[in-house]
PDB file of C-alpha atoms in Angstrom:
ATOM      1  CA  UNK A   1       0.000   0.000   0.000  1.00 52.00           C
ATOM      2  CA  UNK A   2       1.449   3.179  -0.728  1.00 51.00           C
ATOM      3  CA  UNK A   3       1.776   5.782   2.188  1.00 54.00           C
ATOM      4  CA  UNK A   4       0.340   8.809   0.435  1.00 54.00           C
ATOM      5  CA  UNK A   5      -3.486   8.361   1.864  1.00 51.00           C
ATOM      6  CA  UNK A   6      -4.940  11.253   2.798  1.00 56.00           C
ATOM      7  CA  UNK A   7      -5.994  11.677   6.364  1.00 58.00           C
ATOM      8  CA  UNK A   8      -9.883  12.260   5.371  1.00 66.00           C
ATOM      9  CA  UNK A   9     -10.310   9.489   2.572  1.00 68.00           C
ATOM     10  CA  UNK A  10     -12.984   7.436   3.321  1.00 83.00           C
ATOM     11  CA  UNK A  11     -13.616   3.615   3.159  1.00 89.00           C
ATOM     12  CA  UNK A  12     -11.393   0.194   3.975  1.00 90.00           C
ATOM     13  CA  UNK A  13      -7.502   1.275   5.120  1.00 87.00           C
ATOM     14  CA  UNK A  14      -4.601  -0.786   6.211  1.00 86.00           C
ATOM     15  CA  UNK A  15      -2.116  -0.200   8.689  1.00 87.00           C
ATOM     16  CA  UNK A  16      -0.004  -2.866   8.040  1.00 88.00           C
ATOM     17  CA  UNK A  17       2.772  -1.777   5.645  1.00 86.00           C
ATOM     18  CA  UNK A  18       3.010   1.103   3.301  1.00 90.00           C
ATOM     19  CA  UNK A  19       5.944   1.876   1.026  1.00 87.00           C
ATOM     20  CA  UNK A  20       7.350   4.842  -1.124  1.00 86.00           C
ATOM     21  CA  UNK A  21       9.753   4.757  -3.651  1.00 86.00           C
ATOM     22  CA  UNK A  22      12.546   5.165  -1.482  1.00 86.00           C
ATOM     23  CA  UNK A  23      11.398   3.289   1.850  1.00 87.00           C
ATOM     24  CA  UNK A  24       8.930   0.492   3.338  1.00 88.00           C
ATOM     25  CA  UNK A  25       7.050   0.611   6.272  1.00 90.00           C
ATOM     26  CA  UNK A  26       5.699  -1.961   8.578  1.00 90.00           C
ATOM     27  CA  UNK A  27       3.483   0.022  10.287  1.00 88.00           C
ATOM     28  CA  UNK A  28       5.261   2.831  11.680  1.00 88.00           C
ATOM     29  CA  UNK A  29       8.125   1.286  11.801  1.00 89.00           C
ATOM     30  CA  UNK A  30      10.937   1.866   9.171  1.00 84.00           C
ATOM     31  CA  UNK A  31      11.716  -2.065   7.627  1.00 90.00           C
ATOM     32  CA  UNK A  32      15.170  -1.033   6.155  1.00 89.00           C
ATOM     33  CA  UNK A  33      16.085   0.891   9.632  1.00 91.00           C
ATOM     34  CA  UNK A  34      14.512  -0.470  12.172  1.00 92.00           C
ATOM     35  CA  UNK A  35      13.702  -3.735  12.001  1.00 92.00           C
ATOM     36  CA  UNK A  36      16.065  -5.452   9.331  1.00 92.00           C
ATOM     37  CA  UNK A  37      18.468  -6.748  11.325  1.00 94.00           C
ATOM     38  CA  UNK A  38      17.584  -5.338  14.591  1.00 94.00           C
ATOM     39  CA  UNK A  39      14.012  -7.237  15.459  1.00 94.00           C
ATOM     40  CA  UNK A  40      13.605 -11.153  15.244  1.00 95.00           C
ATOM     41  CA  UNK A  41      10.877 -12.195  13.164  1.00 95.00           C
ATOM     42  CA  UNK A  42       8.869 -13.523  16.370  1.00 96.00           C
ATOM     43  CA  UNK A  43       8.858  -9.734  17.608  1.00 96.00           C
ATOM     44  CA  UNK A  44       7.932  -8.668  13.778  1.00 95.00           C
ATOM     45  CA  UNK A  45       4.944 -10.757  13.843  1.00 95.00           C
ATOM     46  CA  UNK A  46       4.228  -9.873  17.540  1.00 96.00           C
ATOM     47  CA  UNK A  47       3.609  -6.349  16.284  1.00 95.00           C
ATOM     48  CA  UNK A  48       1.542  -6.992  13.276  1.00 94.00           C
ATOM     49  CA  UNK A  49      -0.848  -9.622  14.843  1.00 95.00           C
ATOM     50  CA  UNK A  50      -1.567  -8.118  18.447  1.00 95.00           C
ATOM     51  CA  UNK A  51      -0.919  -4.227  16.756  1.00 92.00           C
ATOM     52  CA  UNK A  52       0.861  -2.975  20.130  1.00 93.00           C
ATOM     53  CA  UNK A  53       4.508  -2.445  21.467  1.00 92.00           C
ATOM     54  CA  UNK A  54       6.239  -5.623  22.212  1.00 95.00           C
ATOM     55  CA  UNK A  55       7.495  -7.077  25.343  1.00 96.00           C
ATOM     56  CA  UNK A  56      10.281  -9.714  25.883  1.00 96.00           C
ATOM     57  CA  UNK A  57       7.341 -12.155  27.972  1.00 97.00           C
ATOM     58  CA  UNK A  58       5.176 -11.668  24.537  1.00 97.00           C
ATOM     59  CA  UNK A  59       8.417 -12.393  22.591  1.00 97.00           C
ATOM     60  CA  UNK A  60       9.491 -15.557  25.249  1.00 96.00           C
ATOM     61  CA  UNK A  61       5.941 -17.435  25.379  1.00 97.00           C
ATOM     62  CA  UNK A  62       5.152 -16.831  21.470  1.00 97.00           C
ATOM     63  CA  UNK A  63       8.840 -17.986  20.935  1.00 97.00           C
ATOM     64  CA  UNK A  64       8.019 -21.205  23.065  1.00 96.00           C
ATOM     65  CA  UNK A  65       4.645 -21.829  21.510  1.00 96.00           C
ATOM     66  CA  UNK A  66       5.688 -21.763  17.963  1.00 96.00           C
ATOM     67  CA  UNK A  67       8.667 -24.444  18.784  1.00 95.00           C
ATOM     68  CA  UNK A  68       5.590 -26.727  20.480  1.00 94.00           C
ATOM     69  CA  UNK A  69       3.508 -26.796  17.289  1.00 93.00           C
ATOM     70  CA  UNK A  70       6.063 -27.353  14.769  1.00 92.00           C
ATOM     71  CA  UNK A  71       6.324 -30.626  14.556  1.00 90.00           C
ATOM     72  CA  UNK A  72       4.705 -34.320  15.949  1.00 85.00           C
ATOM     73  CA  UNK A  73       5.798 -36.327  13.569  1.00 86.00           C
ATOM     74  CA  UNK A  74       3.639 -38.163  10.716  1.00 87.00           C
ATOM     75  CA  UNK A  75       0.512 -36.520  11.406  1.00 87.00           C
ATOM     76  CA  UNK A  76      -2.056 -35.973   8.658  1.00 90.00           C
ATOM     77  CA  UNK A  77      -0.950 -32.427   7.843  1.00 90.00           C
ATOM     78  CA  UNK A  78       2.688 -33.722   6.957  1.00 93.00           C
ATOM     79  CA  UNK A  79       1.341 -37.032   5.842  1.00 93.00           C
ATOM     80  CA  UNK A  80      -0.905 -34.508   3.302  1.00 93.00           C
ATOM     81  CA  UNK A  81       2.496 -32.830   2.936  1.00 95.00           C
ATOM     82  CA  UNK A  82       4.733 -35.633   1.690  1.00 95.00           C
ATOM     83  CA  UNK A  83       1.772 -37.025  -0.915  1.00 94.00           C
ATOM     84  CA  UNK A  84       1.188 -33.610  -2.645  1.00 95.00           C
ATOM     85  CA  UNK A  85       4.692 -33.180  -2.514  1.00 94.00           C
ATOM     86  CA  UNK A  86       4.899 -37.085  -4.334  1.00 93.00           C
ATOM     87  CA  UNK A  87       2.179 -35.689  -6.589  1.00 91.00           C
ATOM     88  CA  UNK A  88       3.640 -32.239  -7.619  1.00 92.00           C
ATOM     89  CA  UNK A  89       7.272 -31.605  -6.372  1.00 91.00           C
ATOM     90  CA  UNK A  90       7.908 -29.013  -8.542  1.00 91.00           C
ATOM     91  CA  UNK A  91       5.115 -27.518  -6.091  1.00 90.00           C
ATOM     92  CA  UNK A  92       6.181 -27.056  -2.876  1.00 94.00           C
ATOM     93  CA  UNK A  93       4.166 -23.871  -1.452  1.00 94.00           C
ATOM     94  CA  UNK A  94       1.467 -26.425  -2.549  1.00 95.00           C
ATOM     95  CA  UNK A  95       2.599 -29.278  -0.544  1.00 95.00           C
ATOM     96  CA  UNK A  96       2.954 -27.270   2.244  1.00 96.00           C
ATOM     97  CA  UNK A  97      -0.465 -25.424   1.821  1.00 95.00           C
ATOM     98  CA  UNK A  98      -2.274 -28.748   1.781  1.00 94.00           C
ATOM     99  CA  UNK A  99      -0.506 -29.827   5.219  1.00 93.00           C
ATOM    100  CA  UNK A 100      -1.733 -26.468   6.640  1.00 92.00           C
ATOM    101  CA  UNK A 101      -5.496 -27.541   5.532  1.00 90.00           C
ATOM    102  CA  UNK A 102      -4.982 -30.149   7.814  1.00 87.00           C
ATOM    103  CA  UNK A 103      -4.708 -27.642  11.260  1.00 85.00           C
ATOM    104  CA  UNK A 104      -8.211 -27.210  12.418  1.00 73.00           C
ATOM    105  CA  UNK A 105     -10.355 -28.387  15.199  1.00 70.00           C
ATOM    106  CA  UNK A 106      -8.879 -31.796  15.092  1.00 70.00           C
ATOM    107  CA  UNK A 107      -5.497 -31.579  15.256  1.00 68.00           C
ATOM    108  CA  UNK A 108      -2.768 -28.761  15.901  1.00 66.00           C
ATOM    109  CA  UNK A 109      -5.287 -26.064  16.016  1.00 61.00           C
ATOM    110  CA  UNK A 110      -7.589 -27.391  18.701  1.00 82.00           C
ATOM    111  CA  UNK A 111      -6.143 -24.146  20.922  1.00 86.00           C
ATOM    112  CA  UNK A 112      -8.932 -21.989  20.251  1.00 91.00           C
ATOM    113  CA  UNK A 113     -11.514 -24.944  21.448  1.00 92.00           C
ATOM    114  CA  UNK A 114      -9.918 -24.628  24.375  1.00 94.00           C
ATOM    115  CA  UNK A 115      -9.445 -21.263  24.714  1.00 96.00           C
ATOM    116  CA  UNK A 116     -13.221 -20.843  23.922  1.00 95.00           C
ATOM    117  CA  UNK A 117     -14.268 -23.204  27.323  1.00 96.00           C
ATOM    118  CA  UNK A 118     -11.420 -20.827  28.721  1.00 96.00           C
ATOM    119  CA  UNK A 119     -13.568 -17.565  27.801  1.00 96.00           C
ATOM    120  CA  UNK A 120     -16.967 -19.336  29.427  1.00 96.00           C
ATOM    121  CA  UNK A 121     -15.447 -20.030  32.785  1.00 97.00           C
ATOM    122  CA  UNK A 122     -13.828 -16.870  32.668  1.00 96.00           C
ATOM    123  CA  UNK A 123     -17.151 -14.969  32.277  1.00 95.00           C
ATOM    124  CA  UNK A 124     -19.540 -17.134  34.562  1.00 96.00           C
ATOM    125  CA  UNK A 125     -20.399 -15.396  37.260  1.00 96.00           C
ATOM    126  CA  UNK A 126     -19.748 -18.629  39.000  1.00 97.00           C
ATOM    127  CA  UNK A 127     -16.352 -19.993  37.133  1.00 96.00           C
ATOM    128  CA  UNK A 128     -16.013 -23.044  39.426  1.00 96.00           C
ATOM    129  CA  UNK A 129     -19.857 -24.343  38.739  1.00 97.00           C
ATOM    130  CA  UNK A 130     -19.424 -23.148  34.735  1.00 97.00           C
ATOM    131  CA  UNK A 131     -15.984 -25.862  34.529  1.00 97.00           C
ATOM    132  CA  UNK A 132     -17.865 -28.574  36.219  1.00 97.00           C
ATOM    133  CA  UNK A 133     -20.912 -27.895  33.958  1.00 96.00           C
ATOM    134  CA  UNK A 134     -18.693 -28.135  31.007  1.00 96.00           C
ATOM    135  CA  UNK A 135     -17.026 -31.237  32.203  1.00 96.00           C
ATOM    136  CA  UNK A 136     -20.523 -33.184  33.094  1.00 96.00           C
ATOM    137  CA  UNK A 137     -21.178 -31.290  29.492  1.00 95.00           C
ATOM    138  CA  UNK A 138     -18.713 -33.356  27.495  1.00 94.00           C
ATOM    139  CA  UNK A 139     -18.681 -36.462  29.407  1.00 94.00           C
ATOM    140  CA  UNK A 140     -22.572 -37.095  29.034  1.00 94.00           C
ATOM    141  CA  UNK A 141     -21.636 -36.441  25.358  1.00 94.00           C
ATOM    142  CA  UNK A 142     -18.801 -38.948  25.278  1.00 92.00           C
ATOM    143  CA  UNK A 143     -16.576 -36.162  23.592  1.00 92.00           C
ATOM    144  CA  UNK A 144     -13.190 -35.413  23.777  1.00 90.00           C
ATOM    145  CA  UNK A 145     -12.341 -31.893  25.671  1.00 92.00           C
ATOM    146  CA  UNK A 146     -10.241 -29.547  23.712  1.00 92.00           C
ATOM    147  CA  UNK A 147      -7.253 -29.079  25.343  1.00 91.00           C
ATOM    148  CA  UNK A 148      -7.648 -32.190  27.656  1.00 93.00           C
ATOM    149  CA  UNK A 149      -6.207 -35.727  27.182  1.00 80.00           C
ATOM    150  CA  UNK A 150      -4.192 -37.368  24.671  1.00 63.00           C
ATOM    151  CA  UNK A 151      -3.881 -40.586  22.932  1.00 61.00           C
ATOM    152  CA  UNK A 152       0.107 -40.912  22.990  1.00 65.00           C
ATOM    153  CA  UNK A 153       1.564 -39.042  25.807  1.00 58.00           C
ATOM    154  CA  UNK A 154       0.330 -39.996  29.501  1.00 69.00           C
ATOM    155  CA  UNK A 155       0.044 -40.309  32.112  1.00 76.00           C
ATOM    156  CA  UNK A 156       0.828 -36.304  30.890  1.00 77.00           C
ATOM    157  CA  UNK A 157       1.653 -34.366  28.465  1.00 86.00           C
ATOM    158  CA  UNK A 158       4.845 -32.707  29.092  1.00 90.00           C
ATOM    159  CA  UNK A 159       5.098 -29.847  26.389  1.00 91.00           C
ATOM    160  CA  UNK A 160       2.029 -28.789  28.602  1.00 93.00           C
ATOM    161  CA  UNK A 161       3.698 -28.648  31.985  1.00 92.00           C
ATOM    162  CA  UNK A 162       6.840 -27.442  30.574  1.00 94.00           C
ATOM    163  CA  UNK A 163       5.130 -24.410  28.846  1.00 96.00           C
ATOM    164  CA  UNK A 164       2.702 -23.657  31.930  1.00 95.00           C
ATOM    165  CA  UNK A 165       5.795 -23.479  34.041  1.00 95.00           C
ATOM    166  CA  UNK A 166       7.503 -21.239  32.068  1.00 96.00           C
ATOM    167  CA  UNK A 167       4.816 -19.063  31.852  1.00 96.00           C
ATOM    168  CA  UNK A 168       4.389 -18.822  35.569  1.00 95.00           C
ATOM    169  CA  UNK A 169       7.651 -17.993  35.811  1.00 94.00           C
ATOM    170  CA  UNK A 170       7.379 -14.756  34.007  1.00 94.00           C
ATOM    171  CA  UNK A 171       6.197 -11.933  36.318  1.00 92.00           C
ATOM    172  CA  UNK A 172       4.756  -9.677  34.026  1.00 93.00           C
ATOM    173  CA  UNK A 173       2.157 -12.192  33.301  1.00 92.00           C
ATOM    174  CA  UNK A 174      -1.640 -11.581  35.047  1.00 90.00           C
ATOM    175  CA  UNK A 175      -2.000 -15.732  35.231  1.00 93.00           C
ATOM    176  CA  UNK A 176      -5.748 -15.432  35.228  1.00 95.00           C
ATOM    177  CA  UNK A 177      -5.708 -17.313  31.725  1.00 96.00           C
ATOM    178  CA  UNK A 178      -3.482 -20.081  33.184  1.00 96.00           C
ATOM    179  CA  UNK A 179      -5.491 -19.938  36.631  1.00 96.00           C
ATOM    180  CA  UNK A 180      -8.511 -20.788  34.849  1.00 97.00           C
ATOM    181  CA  UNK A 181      -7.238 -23.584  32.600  1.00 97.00           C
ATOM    182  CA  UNK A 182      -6.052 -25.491  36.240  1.00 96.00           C
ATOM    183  CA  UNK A 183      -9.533 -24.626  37.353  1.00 97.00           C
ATOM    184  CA  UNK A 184     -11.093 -26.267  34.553  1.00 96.00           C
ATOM    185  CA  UNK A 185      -8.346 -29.375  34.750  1.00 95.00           C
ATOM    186  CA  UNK A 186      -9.580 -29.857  38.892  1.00 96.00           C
ATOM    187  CA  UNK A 187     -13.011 -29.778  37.694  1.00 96.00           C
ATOM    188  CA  UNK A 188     -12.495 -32.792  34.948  1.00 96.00           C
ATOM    189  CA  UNK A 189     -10.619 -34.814  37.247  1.00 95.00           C
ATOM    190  CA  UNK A 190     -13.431 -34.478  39.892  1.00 96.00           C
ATOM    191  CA  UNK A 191     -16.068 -35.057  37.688  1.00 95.00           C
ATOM    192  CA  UNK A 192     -14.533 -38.276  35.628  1.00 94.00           C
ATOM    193  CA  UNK A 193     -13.052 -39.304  38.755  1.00 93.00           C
ATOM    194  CA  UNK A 194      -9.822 -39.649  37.429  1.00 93.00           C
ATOM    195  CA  UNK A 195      -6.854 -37.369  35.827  1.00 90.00           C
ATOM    196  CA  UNK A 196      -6.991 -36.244  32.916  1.00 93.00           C
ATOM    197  CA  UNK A 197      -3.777 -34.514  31.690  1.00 92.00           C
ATOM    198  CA  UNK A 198      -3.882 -30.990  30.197  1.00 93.00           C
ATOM    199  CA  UNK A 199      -2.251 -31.644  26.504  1.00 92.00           C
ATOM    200  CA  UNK A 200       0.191 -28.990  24.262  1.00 91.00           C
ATOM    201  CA  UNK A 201      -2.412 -27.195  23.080  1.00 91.00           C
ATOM    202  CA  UNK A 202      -4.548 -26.368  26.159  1.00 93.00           C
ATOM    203  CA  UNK A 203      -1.201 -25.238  27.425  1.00 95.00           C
ATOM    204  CA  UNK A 204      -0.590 -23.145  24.170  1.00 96.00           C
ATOM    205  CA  UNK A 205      -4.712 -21.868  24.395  1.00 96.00           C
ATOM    206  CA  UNK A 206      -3.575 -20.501  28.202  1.00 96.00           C
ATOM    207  CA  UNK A 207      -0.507 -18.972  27.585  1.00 97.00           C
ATOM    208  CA  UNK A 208      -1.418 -17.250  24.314  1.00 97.00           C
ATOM    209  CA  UNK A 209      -4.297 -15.551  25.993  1.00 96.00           C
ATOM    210  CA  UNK A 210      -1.804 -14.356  28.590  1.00 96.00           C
ATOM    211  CA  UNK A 211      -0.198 -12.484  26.305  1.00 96.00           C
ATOM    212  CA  UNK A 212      -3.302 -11.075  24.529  1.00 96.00           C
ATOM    213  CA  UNK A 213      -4.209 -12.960  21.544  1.00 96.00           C
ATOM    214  CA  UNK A 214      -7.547 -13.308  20.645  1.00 96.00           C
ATOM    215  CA  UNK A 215      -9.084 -17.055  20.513  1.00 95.00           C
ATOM    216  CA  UNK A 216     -10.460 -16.657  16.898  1.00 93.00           C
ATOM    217  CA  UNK A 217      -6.577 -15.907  16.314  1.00 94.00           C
ATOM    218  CA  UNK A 218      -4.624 -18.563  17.984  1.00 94.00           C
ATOM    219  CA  UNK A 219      -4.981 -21.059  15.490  1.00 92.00           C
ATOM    220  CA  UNK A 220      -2.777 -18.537  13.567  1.00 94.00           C
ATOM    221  CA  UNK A 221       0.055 -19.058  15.143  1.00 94.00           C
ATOM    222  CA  UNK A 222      -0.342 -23.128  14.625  1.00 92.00           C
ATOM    223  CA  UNK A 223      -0.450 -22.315  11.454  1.00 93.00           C
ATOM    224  CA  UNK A 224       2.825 -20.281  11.268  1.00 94.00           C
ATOM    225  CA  UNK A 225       4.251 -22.719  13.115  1.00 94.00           C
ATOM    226  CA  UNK A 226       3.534 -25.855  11.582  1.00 93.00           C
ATOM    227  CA  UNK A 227       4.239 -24.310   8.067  1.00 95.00           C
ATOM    228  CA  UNK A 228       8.316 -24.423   9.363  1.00 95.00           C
ATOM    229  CA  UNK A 229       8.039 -28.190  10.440  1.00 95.00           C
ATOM    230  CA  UNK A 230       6.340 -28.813   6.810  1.00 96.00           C
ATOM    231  CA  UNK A 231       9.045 -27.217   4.919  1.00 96.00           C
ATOM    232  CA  UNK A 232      11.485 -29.650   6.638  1.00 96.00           C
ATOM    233  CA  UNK A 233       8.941 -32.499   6.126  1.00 95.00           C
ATOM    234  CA  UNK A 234       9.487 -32.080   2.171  1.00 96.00           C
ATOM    235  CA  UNK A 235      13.170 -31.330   3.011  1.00 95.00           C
ATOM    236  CA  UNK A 236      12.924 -35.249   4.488  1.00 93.00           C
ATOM    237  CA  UNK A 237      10.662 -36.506   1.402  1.00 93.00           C
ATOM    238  CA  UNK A 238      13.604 -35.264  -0.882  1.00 94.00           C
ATOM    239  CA  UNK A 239      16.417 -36.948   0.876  1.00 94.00           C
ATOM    240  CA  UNK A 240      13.871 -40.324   1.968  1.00 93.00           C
ATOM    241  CA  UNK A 241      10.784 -40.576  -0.047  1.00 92.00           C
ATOM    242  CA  UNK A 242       7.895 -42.363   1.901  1.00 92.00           C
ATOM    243  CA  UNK A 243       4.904 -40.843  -0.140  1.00 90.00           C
ATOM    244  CA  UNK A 244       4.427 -43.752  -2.470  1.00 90.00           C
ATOM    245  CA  UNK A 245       5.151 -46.195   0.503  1.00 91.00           C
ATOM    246  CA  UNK A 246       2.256 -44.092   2.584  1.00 91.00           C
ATOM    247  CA  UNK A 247       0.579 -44.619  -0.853  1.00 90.00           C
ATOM    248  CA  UNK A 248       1.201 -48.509  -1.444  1.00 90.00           C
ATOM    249  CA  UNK A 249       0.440 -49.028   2.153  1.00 91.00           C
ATOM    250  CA  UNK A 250      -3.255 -47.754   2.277  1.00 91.00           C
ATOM    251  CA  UNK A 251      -4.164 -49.076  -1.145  1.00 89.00           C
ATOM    252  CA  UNK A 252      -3.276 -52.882   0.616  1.00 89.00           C
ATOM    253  CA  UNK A 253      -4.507 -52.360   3.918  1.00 91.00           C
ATOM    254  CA  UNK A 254      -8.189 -50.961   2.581  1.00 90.00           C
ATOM    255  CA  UNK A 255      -9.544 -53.799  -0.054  1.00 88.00           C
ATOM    256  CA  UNK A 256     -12.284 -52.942  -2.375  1.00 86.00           C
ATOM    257  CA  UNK A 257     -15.591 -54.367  -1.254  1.00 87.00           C
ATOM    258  CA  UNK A 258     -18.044 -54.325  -4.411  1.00 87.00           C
ATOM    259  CA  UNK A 259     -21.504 -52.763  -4.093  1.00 81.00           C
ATOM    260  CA  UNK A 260     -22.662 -49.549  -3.214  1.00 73.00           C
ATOM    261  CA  UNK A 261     -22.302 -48.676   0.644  1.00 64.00           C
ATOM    262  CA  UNK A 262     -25.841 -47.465   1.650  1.00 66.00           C
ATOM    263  CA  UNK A 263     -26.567 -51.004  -0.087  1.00 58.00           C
ATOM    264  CA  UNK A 264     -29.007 -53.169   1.711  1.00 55.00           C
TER     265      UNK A 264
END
């Protein structure tokens, strides 16, 4: 966008970036001579997402975040990865954009679930009846609870307890976020009678609204994230192909049954 809009226009404006023919701006800050250089790229994006003056706890917990959702291995969004990149290697923004399709409410972006039963305990009048209600909630539904439980680490998680202790350690952090997510964990436990460990990204749903991010933003940064550990997923399909294998595999281990499947 160029910086020559006039202070009365009216109508859809950005303050993201602007450039003239002699500089570029990232807001109001000068890219060439102020941030090239001089500001990480975690502090950079800081300041464009949130739109505010950056502080080393915002840069620390993003910084820790974004290393915990870069990878877990053969998931589906670097299994997606590795076939599209099979499929179409001279296409590998493609690869990797059909491995970020794969972040949603599933898998790596289930942050903002969480961070939404996060926002209803924090605005019950009564937060400690609201995370029991939500826990009777989702066990009479025999659903899973964002940001609770996982099928390969237990009895814990330990990204989880690893990021919710370095978050307490940072003083310039209100806690209330964090404070409710344990409030919500006591109130699962009670109510299934048994613990049930807080996973990465119930962690990541706390400790991103300590710092101020919205939750209809969070899955964002999972998707920053997890675009790095995708990159080095094709990186690993060049060097060790397993697409076709992945491929090969599936087609033997699903047979074709003939007939239609609503058939009688």
């Amino acid at each position: 966008m160029k910086a020559d809009i006039p202070s009365e226009r009216k109508g859809p404006v950005t303050r993201l970036c602007a450039h003239t023919h002699t500089s570029l701006h990232y807001g109001d800050a000068d890219l060439v001579e102020t941030l090239i250089g001089k500001k990480t790229f975690t502090e950079v994006l800081l300041r464009q997402i949130l739109g505010r003056a950056i502080r080393p706890v915002d840069v620390c917990i993003a910084d820790a975040v974004l290393v915990v959702l870069m990878e877990h291995g053969l998931t589906p969004s670097s299994i997606s990865t590795r076939l599209v990149y099979m499929s179409a290697p001279e296409n590998l923004q493609g690869a990797v954009a059909a491995g970020l399709l794969a972040v949603g409410s599933q898998f790596v972006g289930t942050m903002e679930n969480c961070s939404r039963l996060i926002d209803r305990v924090r605005d019950a009048a009564d937060p400690q009846a609201q995370a029991s209600a939500i826990a009777r909630e989702y066990l009479q539904a025999r659903k899973a609870i964002p940001g609770f439980g996982h099928h390969l680490h237990k009895p814990v998680d330990p990204r989880a307890y690893k990021l919710l202790d370095l978050a307490r350690a940072q003083p310039e952090l209100a806690g209330a976020h964090i404070e409710t997510l344990m409030l919500l964990s006591r109130e699962i436990d009670a109510v299934y009678g048994r613990a049930i460990t807080i996973n990465a990204t119930g962690a990541v749903a706390a400790l991103l609204g300590e710092i101020g991010v919205a939750t209809d933003i969070m899955r964002g940064f999972a998707v920053i994230s997890r675009a790095a550990g995708l990159v080095s997923h094709v990186v690993e399909e060049r060097q060790c192909p397993s697409g076709r294998f992945i491929w090969e595999t599936i087609e033997e281990a699903i047979p074709f049954v003939p007939g239609r499947a609503d058939a009688d």
